[in-house]
Tab-separated table of C-alpha atoms in Angstrom:
chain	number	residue	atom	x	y	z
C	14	UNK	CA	54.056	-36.529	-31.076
C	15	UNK	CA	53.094	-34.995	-27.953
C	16	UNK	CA	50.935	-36.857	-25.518
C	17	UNK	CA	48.995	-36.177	-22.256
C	18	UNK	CA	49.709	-38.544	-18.952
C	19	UNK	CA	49.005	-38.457	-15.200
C	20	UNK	CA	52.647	-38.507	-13.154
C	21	UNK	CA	51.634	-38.310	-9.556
C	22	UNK	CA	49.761	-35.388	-8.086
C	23	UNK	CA	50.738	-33.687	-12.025
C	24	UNK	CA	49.412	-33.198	-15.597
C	25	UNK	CA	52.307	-33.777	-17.862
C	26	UNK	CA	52.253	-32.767	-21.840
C	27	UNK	CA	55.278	-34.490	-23.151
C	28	UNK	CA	56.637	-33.187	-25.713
C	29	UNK	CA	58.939	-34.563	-28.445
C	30	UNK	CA	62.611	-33.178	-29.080
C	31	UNK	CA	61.457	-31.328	-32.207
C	32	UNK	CA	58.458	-29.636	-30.568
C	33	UNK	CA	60.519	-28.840	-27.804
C	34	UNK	CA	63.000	-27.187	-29.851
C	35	UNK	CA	59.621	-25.166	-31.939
C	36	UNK	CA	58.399	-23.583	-28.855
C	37	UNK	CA	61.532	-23.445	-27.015
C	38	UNK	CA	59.847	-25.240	-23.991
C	39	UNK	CA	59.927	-28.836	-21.837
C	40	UNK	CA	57.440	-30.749	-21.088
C	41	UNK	CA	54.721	-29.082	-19.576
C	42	UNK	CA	53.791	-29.696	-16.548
C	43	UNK	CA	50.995	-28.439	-14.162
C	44	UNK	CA	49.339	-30.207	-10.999
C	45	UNK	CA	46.126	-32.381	-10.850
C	46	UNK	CA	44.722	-29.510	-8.713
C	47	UNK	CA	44.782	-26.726	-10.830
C	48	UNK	CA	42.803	-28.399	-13.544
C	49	UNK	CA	39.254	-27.137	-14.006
C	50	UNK	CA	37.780	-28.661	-16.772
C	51	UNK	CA	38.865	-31.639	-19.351
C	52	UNK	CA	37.289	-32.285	-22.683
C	53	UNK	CA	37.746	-33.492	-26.504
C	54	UNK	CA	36.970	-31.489	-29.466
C	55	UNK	CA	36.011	-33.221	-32.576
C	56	UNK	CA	37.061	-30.236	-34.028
C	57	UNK	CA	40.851	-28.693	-33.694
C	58	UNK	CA	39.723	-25.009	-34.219
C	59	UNK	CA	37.708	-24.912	-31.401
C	60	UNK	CA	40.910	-25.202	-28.989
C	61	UNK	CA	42.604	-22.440	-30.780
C	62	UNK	CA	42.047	-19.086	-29.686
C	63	UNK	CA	44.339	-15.186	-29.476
C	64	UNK	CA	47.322	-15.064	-31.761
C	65	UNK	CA	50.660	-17.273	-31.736
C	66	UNK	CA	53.785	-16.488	-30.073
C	67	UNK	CA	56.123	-15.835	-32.890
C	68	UNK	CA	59.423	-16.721	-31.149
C	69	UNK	CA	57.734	-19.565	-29.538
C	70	UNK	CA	55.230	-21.831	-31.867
C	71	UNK	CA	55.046	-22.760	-34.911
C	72	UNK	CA	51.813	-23.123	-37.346
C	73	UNK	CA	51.185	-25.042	-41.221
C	74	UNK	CA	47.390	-24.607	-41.746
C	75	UNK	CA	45.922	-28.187	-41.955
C	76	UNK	CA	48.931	-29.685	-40.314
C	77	UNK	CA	50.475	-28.591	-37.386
C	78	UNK	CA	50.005	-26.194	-34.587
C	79	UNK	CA	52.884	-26.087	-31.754
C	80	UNK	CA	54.127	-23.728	-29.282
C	81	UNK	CA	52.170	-21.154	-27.117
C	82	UNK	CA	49.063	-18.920	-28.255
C	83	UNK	CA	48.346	-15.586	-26.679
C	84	UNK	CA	44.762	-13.817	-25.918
C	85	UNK	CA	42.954	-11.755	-23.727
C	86	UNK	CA	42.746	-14.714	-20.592
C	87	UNK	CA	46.905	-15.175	-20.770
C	88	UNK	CA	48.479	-17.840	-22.959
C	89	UNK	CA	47.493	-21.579	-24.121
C	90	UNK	CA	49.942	-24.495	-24.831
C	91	UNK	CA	48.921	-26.383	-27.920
C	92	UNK	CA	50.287	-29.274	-29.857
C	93	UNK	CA	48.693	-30.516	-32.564
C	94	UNK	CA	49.359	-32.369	-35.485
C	95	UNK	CA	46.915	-33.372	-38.380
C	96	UNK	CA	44.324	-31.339	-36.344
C	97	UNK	CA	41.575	-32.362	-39.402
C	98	UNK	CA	42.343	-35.590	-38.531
C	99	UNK	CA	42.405	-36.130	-35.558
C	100	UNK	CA	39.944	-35.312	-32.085
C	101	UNK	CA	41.796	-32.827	-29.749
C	102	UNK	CA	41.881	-33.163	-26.166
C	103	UNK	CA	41.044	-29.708	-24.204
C	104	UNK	CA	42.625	-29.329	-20.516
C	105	UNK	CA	41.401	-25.798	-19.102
C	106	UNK	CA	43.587	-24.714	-16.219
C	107	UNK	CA	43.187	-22.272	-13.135
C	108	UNK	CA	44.865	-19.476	-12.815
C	109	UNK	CA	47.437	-20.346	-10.524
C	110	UNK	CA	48.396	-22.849	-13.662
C	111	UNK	CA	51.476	-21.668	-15.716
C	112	UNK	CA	48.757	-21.576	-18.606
C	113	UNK	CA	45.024	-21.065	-19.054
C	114	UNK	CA	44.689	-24.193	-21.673
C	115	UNK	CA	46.716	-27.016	-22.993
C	116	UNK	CA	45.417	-29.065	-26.079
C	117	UNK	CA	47.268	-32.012	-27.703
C	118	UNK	CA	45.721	-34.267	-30.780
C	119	UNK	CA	45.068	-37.968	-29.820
C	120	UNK	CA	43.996	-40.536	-31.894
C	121	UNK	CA	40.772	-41.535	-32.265
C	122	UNK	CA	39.397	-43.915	-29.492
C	123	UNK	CA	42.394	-42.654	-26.835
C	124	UNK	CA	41.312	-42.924	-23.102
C	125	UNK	CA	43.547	-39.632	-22.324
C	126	UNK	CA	40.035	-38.220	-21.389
C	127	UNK	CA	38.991	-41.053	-19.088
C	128	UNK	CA	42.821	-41.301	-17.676
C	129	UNK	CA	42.844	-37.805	-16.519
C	130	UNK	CA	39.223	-37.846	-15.308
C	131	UNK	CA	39.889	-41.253	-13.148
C	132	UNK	CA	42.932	-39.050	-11.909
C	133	UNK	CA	41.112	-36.105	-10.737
C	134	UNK	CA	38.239	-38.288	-8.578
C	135	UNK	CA	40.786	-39.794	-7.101
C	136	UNK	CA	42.114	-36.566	-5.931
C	137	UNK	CA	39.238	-35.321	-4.773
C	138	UNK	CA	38.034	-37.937	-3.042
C	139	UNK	CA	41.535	-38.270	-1.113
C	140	UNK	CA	40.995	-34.242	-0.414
C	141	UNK	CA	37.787	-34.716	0.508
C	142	UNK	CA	38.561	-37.517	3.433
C	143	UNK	CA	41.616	-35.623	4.687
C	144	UNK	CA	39.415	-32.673	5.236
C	145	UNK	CA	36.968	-34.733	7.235
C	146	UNK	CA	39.497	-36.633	9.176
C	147	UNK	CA	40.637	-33.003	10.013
C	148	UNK	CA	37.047	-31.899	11.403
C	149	UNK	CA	37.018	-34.909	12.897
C	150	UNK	CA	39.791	-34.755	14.749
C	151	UNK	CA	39.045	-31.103	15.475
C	152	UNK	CA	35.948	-31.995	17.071
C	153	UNK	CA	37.021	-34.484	19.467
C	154	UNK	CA	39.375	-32.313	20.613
C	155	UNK	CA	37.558	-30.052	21.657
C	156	UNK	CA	35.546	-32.904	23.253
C	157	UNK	CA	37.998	-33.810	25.460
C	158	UNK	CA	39.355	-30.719	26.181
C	159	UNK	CA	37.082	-28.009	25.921
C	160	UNK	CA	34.752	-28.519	29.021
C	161	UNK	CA	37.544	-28.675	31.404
C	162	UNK	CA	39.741	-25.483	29.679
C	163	UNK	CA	35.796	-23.890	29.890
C	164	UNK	CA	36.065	-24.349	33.371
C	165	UNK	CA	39.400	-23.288	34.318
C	166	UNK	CA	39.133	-20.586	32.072
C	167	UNK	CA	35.997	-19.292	34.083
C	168	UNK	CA	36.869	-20.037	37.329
C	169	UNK	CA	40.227	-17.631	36.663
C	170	UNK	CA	37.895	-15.043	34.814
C	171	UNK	CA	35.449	-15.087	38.094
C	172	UNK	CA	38.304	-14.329	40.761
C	173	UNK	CA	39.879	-11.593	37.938
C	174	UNK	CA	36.297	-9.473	38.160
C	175	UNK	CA	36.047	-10.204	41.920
C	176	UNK	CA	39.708	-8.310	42.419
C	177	UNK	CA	38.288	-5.804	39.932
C	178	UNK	CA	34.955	-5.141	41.876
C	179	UNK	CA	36.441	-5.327	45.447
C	180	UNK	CA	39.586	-3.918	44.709
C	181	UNK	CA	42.735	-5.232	46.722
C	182	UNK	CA	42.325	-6.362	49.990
C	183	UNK	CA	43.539	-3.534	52.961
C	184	UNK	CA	45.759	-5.730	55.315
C	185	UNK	CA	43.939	-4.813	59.034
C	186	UNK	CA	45.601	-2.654	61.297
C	187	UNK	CA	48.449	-4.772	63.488
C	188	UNK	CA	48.108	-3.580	67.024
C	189	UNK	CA	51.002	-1.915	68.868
C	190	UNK	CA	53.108	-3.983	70.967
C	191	UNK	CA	51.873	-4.515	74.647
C	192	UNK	CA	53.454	-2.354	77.469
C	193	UNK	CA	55.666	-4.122	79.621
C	194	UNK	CA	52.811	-4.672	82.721
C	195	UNK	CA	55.496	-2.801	85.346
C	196	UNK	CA	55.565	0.760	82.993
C	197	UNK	CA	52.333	0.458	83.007
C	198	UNK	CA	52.169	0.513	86.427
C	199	UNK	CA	54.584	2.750	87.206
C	200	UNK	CA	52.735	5.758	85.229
C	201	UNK	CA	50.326	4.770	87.678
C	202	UNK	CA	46.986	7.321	87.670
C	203	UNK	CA	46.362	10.162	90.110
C	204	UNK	CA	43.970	7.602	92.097
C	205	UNK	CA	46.592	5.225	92.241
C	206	UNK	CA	50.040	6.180	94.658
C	207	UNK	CA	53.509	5.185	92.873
C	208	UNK	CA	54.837	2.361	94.292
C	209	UNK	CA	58.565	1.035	94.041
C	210	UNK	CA	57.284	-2.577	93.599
C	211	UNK	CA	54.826	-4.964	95.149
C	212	UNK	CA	53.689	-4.813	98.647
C	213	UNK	CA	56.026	-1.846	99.752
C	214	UNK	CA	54.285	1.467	101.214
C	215	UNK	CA	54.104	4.500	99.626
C	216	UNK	CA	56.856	6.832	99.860
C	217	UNK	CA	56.455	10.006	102.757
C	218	UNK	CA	57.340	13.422	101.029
């Protein structure tokens, strides 16, 4: 008879070898994560909904339902056995699930429900903490980081506009080399005589 447990982070339906071999399927597994909603039915119709996979389930009216039922949302995964006897256990799934449902009998006074809800809390409250461990961590990173990368980051963005506005800086004119002092006295000026050096007299024509 197939029965719901909690393996890890996953939802497992296990399955026994002859409803295995009816809907041509493992056990069926999906992750903690993906479930949205758990519940039992007093009543076994009320998990049955679409049409059943030929090829792949099996139904006796008022005594077994196996295998994989098809409808308008995608396909469920149902095992149940002595449905009128028995409460049925109702797992809806998200859609990243393999299915939309899975539904297995239990028998009366099972703590499948509880098991699976304990499950999930946990889960969530494990998310929950790793997310604010993240912000946290975020946070104080910025902390201890952001003023000084604020300031760096502005003193670079100040001398960028300043090269903008002022455009590059002209090197200033070098000046030209200074004249050896003796050609500039020898171009001498029409005031001043040539002279062939210091303290001779001026040439006679």
């Amino acid at each position: 008879m197939a029965r719901l447990l909690v393996d890890g982070d996953d939802l497992v339906m296990g399955l026994a070898w002859w409803e295995k071999l009816i809907a041509r399927h493992g056990d069926v597994r999906v992750p903690l994560a993906a479930v949205e909603q758990v519940s039992i039915q007093p009543d076994w119709w009320r998990a049955l909904r679409g049409i059943r996979v030929r090829t792949r389930a099996l139904a006796v009216p008022g005594a077994l339902c196996v295998g994989v039922w098809r409808h308008g949302e995608g396909q469920d995964f149902l095992a149940l056995r002595r449905p009128r006897r028995s409460p049925t256990v109702v797992v809806d799934l998200r859609t990243e699930a393999p299915y939309a449902r899975i539904a297995v009998s239990c028998p009366p006074g099972s703590q499948t429900v509880s098991a699976i809800n304990t499950a999930l809390h946990r889960q969530r409250r494990e998310k929950a903490r790793e997310e604010a461990r993240g912000d946290t961590c975020g946070e104080t990173y910025e902390e201890a980081h952001g003023d000084t990368c604020g300031d760096t980051c502005g003193d670079s963005e100040a001398v960028a506009d300043r090269s903008v506005r002022d455009g590059p800086r002209s090197r200033p004119a070098s000046f030209p080399p200074a004249a050896d002092a003796r050609t500039r006295h020898d171009a001498g000026s029409p005031d001043q005589p040539f002279r062939d050096g210091p303290g001779e007299c001026p040439r006679v024509p």
